[in-house]
XYZ file of C-alpha atoms in Angstrom:
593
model
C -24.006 -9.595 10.178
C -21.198 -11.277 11.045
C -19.086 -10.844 8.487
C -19.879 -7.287 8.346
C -18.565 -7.214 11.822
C -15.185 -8.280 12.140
C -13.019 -8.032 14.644
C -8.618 -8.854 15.848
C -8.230 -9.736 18.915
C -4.248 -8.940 19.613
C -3.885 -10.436 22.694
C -3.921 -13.835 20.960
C -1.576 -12.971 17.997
C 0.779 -11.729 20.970
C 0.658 -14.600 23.069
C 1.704 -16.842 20.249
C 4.238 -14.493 19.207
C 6.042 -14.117 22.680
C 6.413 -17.770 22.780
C 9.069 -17.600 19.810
C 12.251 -16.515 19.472
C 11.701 -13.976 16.639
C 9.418 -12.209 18.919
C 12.102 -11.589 21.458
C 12.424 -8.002 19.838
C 8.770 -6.943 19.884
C 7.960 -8.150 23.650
C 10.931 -6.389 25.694
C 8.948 -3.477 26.266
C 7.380 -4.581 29.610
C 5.887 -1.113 30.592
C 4.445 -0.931 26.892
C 0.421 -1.117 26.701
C -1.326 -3.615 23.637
C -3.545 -3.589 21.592
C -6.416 -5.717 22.327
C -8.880 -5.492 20.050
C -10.269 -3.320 16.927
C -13.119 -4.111 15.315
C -15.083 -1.868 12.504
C -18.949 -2.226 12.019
C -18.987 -0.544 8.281
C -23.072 -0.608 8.843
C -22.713 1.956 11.340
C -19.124 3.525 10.726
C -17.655 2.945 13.995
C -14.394 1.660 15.087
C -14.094 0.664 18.370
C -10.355 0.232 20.173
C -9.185 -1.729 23.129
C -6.152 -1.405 24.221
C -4.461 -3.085 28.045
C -3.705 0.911 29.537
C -4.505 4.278 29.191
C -4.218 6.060 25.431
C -4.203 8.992 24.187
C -4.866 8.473 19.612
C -4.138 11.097 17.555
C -5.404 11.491 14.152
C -5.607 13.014 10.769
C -6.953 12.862 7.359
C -4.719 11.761 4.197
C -5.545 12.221 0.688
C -4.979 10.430 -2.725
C -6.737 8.004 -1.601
C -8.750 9.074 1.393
C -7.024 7.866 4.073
C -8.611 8.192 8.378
C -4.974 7.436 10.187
C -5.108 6.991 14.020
C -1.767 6.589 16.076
C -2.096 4.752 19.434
C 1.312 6.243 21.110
C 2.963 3.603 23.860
C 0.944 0.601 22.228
C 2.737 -2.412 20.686
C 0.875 -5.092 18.368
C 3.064 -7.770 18.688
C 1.883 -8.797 15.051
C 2.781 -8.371 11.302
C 0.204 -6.034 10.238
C -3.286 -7.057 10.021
C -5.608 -6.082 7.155
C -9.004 -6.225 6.574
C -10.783 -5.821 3.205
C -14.809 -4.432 2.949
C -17.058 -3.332 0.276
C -18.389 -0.470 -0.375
C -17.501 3.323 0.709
C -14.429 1.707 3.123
C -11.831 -0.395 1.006
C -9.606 -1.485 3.845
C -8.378 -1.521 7.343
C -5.121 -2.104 8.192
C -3.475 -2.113 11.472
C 0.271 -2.486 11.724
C 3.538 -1.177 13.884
C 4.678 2.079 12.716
C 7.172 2.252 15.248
C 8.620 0.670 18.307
C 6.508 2.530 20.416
C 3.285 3.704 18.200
C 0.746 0.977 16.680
C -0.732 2.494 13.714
C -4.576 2.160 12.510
C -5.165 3.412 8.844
C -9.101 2.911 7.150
C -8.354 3.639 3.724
C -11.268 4.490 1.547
C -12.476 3.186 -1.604
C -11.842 5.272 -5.096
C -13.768 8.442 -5.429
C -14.981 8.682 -1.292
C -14.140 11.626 1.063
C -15.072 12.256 4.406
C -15.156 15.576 6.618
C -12.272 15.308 8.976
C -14.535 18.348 11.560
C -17.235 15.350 11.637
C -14.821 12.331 13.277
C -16.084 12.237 16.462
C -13.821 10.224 19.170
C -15.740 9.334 22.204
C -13.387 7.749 25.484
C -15.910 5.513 26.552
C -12.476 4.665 29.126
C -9.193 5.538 29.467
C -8.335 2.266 27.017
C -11.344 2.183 25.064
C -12.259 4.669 21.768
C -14.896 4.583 19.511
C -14.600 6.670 16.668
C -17.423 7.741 14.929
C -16.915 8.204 10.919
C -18.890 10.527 9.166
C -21.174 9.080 6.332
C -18.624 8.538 3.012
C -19.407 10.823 0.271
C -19.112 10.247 -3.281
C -16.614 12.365 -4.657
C -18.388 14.302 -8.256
C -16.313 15.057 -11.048
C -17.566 15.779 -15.056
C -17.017 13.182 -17.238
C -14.965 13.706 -19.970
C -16.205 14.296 -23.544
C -16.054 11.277 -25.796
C -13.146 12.011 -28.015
C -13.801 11.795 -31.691
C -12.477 8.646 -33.600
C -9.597 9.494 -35.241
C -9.397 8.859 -38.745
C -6.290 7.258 -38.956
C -3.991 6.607 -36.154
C -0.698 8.257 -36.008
C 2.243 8.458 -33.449
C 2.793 11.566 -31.286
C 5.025 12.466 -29.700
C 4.625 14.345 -26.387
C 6.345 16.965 -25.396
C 8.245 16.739 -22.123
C 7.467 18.664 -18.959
C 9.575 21.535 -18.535
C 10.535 22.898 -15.061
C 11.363 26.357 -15.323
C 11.967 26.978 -11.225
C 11.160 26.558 -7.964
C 10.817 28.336 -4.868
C 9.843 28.165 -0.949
C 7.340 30.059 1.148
C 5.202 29.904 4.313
C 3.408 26.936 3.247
C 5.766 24.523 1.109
C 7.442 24.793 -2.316
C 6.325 26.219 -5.483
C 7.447 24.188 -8.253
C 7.228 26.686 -12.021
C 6.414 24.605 -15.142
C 6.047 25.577 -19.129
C 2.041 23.976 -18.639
C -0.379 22.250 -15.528
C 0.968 18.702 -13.906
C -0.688 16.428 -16.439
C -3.030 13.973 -14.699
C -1.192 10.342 -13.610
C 2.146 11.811 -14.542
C 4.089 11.899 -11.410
C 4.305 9.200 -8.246
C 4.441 10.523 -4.754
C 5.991 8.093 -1.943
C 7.273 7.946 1.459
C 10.147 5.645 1.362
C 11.528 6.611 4.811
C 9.787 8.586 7.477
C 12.041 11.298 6.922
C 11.958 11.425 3.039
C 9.354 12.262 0.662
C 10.084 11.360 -2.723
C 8.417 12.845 -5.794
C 9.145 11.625 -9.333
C 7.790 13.495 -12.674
C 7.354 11.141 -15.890
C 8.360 12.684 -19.021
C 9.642 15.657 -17.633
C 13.311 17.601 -17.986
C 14.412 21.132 -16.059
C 15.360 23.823 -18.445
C 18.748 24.489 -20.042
C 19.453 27.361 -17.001
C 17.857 25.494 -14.286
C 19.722 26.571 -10.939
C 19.161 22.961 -8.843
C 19.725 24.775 -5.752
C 18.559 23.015 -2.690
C 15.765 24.991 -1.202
C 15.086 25.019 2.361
C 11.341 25.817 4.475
C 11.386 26.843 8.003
C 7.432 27.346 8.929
C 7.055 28.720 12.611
C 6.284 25.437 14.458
C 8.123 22.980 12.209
C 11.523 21.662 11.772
C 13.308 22.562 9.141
C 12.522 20.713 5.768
C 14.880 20.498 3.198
C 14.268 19.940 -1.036
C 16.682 19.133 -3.828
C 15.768 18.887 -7.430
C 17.723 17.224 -9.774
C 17.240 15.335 -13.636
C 16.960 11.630 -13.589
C 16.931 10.394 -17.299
C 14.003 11.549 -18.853
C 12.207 12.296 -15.436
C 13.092 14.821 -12.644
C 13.379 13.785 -9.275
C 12.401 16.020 -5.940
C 12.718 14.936 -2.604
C 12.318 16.438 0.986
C 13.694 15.749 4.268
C 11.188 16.144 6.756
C 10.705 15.602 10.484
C 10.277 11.903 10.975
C 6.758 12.730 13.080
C 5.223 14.961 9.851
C 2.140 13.406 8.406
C 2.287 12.846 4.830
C 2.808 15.701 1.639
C 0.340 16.272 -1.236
C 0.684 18.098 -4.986
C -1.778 20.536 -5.844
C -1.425 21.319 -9.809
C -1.915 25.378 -10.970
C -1.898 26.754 -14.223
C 1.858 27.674 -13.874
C 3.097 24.425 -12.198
C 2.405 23.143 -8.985
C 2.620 23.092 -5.149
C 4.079 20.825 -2.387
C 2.225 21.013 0.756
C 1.827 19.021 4.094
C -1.360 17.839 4.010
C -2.194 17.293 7.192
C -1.028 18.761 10.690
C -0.464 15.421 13.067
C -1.724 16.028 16.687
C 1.279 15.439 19.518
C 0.522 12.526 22.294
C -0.125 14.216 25.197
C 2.747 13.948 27.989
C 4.015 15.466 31.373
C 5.284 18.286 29.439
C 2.541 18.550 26.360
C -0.362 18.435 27.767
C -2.932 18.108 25.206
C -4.937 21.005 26.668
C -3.952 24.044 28.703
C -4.339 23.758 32.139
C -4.904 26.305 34.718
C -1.773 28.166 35.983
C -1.393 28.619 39.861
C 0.754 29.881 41.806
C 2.427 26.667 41.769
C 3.257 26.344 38.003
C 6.676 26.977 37.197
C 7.941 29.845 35.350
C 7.885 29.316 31.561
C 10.622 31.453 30.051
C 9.800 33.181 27.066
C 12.378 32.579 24.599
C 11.139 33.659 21.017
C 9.284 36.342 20.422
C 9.445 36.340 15.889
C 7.838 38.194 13.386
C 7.622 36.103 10.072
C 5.568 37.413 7.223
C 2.256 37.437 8.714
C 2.683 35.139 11.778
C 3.789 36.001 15.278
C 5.342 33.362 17.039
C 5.774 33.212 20.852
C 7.484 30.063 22.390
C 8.562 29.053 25.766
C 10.741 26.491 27.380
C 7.545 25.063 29.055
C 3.617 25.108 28.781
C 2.879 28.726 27.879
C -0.383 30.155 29.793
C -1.653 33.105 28.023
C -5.246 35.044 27.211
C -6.086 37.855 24.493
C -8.083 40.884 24.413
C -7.936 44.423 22.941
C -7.080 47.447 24.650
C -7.711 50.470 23.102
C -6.199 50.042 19.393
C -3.790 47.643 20.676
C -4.106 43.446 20.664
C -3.242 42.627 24.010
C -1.208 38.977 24.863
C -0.674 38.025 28.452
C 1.317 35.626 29.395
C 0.770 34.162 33.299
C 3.771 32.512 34.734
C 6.024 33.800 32.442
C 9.255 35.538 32.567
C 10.554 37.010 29.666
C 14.190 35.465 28.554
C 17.561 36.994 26.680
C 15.064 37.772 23.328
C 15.294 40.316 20.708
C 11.935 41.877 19.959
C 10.880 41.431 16.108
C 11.771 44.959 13.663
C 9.022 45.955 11.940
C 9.813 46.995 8.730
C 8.246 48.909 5.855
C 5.065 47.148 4.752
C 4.812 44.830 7.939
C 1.665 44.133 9.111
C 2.186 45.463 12.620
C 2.704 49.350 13.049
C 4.005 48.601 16.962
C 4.733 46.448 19.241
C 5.961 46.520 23.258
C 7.070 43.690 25.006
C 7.138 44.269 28.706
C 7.418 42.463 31.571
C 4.171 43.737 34.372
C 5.867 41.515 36.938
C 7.603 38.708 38.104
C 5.091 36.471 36.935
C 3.068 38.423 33.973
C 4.986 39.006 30.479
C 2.061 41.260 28.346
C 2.915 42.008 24.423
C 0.868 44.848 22.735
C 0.020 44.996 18.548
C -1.217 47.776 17.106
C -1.518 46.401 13.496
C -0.386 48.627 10.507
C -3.340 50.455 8.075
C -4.921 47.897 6.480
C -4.340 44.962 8.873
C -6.094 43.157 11.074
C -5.375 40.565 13.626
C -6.698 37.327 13.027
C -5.953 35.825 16.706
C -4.320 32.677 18.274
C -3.469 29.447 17.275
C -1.815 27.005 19.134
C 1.422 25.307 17.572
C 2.064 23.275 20.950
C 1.974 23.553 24.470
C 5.462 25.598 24.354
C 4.374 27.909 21.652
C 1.348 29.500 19.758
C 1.112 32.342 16.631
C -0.869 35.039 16.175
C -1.968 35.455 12.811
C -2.312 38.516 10.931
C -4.070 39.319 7.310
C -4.593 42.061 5.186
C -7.295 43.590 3.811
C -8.598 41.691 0.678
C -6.282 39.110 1.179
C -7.801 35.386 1.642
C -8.073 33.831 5.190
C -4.678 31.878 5.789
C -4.591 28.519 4.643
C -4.425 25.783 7.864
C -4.975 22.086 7.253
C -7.043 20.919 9.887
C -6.439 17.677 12.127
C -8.679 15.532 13.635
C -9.453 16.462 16.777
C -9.476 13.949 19.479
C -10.686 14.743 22.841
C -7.936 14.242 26.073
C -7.829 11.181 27.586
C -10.715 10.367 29.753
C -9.103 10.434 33.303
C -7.607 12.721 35.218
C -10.151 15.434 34.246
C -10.051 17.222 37.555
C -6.853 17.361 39.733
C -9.493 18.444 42.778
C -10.611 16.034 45.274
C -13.878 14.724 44.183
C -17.198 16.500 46.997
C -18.595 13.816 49.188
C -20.653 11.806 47.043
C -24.550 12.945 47.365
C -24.178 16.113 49.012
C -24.692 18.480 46.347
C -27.205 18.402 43.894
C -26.378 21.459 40.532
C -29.544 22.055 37.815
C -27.550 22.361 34.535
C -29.839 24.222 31.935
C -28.983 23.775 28.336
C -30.245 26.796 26.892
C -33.222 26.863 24.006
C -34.113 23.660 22.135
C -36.722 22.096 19.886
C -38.618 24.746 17.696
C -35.840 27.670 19.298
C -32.842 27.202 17.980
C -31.599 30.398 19.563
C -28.715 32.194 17.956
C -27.517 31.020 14.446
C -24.135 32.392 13.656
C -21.272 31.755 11.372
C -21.568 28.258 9.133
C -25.228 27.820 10.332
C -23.799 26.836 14.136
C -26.922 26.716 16.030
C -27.009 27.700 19.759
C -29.305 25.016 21.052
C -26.660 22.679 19.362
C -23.609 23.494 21.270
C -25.028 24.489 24.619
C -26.496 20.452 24.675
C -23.315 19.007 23.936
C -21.447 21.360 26.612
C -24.225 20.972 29.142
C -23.807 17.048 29.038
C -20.263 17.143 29.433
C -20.417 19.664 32.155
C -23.145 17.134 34.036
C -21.007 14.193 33.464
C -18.031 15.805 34.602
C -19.404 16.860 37.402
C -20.943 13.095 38.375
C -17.309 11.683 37.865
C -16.545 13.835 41.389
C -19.630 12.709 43.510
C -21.899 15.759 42.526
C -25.261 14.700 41.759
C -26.798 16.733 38.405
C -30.261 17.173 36.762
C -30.255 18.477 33.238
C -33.535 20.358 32.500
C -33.124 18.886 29.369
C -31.764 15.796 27.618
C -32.362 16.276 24.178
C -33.962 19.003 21.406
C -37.493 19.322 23.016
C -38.983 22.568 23.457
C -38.894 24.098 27.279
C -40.398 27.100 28.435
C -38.338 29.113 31.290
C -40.698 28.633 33.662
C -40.491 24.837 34.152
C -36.431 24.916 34.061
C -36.580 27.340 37.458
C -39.116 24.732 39.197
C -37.010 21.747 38.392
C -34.067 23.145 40.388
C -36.676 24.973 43.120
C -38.113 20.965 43.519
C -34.419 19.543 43.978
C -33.751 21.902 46.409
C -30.645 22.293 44.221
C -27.495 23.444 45.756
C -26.673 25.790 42.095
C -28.029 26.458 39.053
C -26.559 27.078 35.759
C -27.406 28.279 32.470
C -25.442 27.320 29.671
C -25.858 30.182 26.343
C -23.861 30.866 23.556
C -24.028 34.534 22.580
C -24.714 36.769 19.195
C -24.615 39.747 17.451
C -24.775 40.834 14.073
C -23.330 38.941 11.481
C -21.705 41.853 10.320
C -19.176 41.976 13.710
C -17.107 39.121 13.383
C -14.888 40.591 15.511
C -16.873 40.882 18.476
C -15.853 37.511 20.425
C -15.904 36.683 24.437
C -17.169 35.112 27.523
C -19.346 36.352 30.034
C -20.976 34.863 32.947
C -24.523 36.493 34.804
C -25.548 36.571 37.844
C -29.072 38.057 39.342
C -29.135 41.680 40.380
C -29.028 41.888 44.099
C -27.487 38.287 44.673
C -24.436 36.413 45.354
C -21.991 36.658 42.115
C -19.672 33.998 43.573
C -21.256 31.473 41.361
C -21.199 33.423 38.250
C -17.058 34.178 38.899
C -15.828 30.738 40.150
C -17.259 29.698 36.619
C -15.475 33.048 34.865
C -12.609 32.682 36.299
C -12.288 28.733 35.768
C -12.740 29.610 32.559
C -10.361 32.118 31.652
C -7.609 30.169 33.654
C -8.138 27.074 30.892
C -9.153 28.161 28.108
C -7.408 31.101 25.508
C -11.021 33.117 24.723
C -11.436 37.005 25.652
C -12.553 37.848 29.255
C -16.432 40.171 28.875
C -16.800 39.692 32.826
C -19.186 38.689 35.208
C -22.387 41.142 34.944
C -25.385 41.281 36.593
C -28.545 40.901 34.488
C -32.699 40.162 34.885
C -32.655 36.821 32.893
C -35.979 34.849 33.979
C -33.814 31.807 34.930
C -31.662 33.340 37.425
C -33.558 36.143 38.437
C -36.434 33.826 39.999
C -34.306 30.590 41.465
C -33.989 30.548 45.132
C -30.408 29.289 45.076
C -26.860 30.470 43.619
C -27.338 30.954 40.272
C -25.575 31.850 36.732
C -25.774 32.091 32.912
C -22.662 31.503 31.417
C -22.357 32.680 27.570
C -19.632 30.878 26.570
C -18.776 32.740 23.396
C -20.669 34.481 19.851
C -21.888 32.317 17.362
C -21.716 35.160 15.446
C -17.459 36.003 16.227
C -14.757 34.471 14.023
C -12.763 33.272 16.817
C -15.929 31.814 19.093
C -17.644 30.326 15.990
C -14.487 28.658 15.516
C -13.926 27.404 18.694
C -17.561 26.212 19.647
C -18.006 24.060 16.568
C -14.673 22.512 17.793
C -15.934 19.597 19.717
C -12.324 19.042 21.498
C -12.649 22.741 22.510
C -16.324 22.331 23.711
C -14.822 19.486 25.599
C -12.470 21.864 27.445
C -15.353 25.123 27.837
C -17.424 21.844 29.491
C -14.131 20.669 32.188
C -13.783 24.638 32.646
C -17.248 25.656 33.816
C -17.877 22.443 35.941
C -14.567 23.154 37.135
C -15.715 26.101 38.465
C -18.632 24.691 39.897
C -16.250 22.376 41.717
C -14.478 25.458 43.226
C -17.524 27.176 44.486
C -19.195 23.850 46.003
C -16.193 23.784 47.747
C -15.695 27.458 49.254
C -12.411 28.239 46.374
């Protein structure tokens, strides 16, 4: 057991450094946090890391080889880098300086294993301690090639070389054209530089005509990358300069030739002016100035000089983007041109402190929704009818650091007492929507956060249930009625049918004939932090509400069943931030807001 649990202590390594002069370099830094410890226990696939202050990781998932990378911004090793060899599913851990200010952690995995990046879970057991929780390895499957037949008598051949006929740039990277498919093992990808990607074909030679014109990709949300192509002997050589911050670049062969693609999108360290989620905007947030407003292919892009506040809905035929805190700035609305994917769209500003953009997308369009590029700047994403979903690599998500989850003074300590009611559980599983997401699933996970939250400011909580056990309604109203509870809340996710992916929202109940302050502190909390469609505060005869004594609501917190909800609830970062939202607004009506 103890060699399968291993673990650096950096502290040492960095007092023994400090104490030489070739160290001098590496320990300036004073206001730089270190790493104190890492350890992996490969029986139970967690990592645990301990660093002296406050970080925020940020992660993603590399391929050829599988490769978890985690970035602790502000923390300095003080070492060479460490490594760490295992058997079995993980090959190595190594742990080095990536920059001045970043310490890098990469768990590299062993020759034919993958994991699912959507099932990393980081837990912030502290502000300076992580454990990251790696999925189960899986064996990667691939047919095993026929057994050639023994030749009869060996001869030389001679193989043809790879011809590369052209290349081109789009949305997602650069097409490369070749006379047949990337033979296996014949080209070597490296990163020599941050900012340089180097990619060199074996046997290989551009055609007679080849233009070697540099090529040049300006995605909404990225720097500009630039490619040049050009003969090297009997080999052609492509590189790219990309932003120094990029994760890494992958080849995916075709029939025709092949594709260069990020492979990863890296997730920004949090900081005064990125947060790394939205926060409410008051009347005290500064005005974010719009400053682009650009139509490219079938992405709208909307960026700010500052943290950009916004919500969606539909009114009428029209998608509706509103922008609080926002003025609009010297911009030039995008032209829609024959065969765009928007028929219209108005830019207005409502008032000094509301910008709202309407799309009406074109016959045979549809809007996709939101995605968030930053804190400064998000796209809406559009798609036509028959075409395939757009293609989005998928980071890691990692939830914020755990402090400073509520800017409110904490309630006096004791005074309140809130029943939060995960909804369903055990034998009901409640709604099942898109991917097989089960209600009972997600409403446990949010209700937990939402009750731990909610003991970080003094309140004292009682969840009518801890885990999947079956609960009739009855016993969930008596448990707050025997508290004497000061609120009670119901935590749902909605459905419809399958077939109305597009129906997506949050609503929040209250009981007919009782106080809805409850029900739109939570609604409003909501809509203030999070980027989800508004379906109001109703009033409805649910058993749980209708027959507690105190303030009470059922919050839905999206459809299982919608292609923007479904999305967002299996997030677990984004369940995070529905969880700080509602017993945010909890906070607020505890405390008269």
């Amino acid at each position: 057991m103890e060699q399968q649990w291993r673990f650096w202590q950096s502290q040492t390594v960095w007092s023994t450094l400090c104490g030489t002069a070739a160290a001098v370099v590496i320990c300036q830094p004073a206001m730089a946090s270190r790493l104190y410890l890492w350890r992996l226990n490969p029986t139970t696939n967690q990592l645990e890391i301990r660093t002296e202050r406050a970080v925020q990781p940020r992660a993603e998932l590399v391929y050829n080889p599988t490769r978890l990378v985690i970035d602790l911004p502000g923390v300095v090793l003080g070492s060479p880098q460490v490594s760490q060899n295992y058997s079995g599913a993980i090959r190595q851990v190594r742990v080095a300086q990536f920059d001045p200010q970043t310490t890098r952690i990469v768990v590299e995995y062993a020759a034919g294993y993958t994991i699912d990046p959507q099932q990393v879970r980081f837990r912030g057991v502290a502000a300076n301690n992580w454990l990251v929780q790696l999925p189960q390895p899986q064996q990667q499957t691939s047919t095993p090639p026929a057994p050639a037949p023994a030749p009869t008598a060996p001869s030389p051949r001679t193989v043809t070389p790879l011809q590369v006929r052209s290349w081109q740039s789009d949305a997602t990277g650069f097409m490369v054209m070749t006379d047949r498919p990337l033979p296996d093992g014949s080209y070597t990808l490296r990163r020599p530089r941050r900012n340089r990607i180097e990619i060199l074909l074996s046997n290989s030679e551009l055609i007679r005509n080849f233009n070697p014109r540099r090529l040049e990709l300006r995605r909404f949300g990225r720097d500009r990358v630039r490619a040049e192509i050009r003969p090297q002997g009997r080999q052609v050589l492509i590189t790219l300069e990309i932003n120094p911050q990029d994760g890494d670049w992958q080849i995916t062969s075709r029939n025709d030739g092949f594709v260069i693609s990020p492979t990863t999108t890296a997730i920004s360290p949090p900081t005064p002016s990125r947060p790394s989620a939205i926060p409410a905007a008051t009347a005290q947030t500064p005005l974010t100035t719009i400053q682009r407003i650009d139509l490219g292919g079938r992405e709208l892009l909307i960026q700010g000089d500052r943290t950009v506040f916004y919500s969606v809905g539909w009114e009428g035929n029209s998608y509706r983007i509103r922008l609080r805190q926002a003025q609009l700035g010297n911009i030039r609305e995008p032209r829609l041109v024959p065969g765009s994917p928007l028929s219209d769209i108005q830019v207005r500003q409502e008032d000094n402190q509301t910008v709202t953009i309407l799309l009406t997308p074109a016959p045979n369009f549809r809007i996709l929704g939101p995605r968030a590029l930053s804190a400064e700047s998000f796209i809406v994403q559009l798609q036509g009818v028959g075409e395939p979903l757009p293609s989005a690599t998928t980071p890691i998500q990692v939830p914020p650091t755990p402090t400073s989850q509520f800017p409110s003074q904490p309630v006096p300590r004791g005074r309140y007492v809130v029943v939060i009611d995960p909804g369903h559980g055990g034998r009901d599983p409640g709604a099942i929507g898109i991917g097989g997401i089960r209600e009972k699933d997600i409403v446990i996970d949010i209700s937990q956060q939402v009750a731990r939250f909610l003991q970080q400011q003094g309140v004292q909580v009682i969840l009518t249930r801890t885990s999947d056990i079956d609960l009739e309604l009855a016993p969930r109203v008596s448990m707050a009625e025997q508290a004497r509870a000061n609120a009670f809340v119901s935590i749902h996710a909605n459905a419809i049918s399958m077939a109305r992916p597009d129906v997506n929202g949050v609503e929040t109940y209250y009981a007919p004939g009782k106080s809805s302050r409850l029900a739109a502190a939570i609604q409003n909390s909501i809509l203030s932090s999070l980027n989800v469609r508004d379906r109001g505060v109703r009033a409805a005869r649910f058993y749980v509400i209708r027959n507690t004594s105190m303030d009470a609501a059922l919050v839905e917190t999206g459809f299982v069943t919608g292609a923007e909800d479904a999305a967002n609830l299996s997030n677990p970062a984004w369940r995070t931030q529905m969880a700080q939202a509602i017993a945010r607004g909890i906070l607020n009506f505890l405390q008269g807001r």
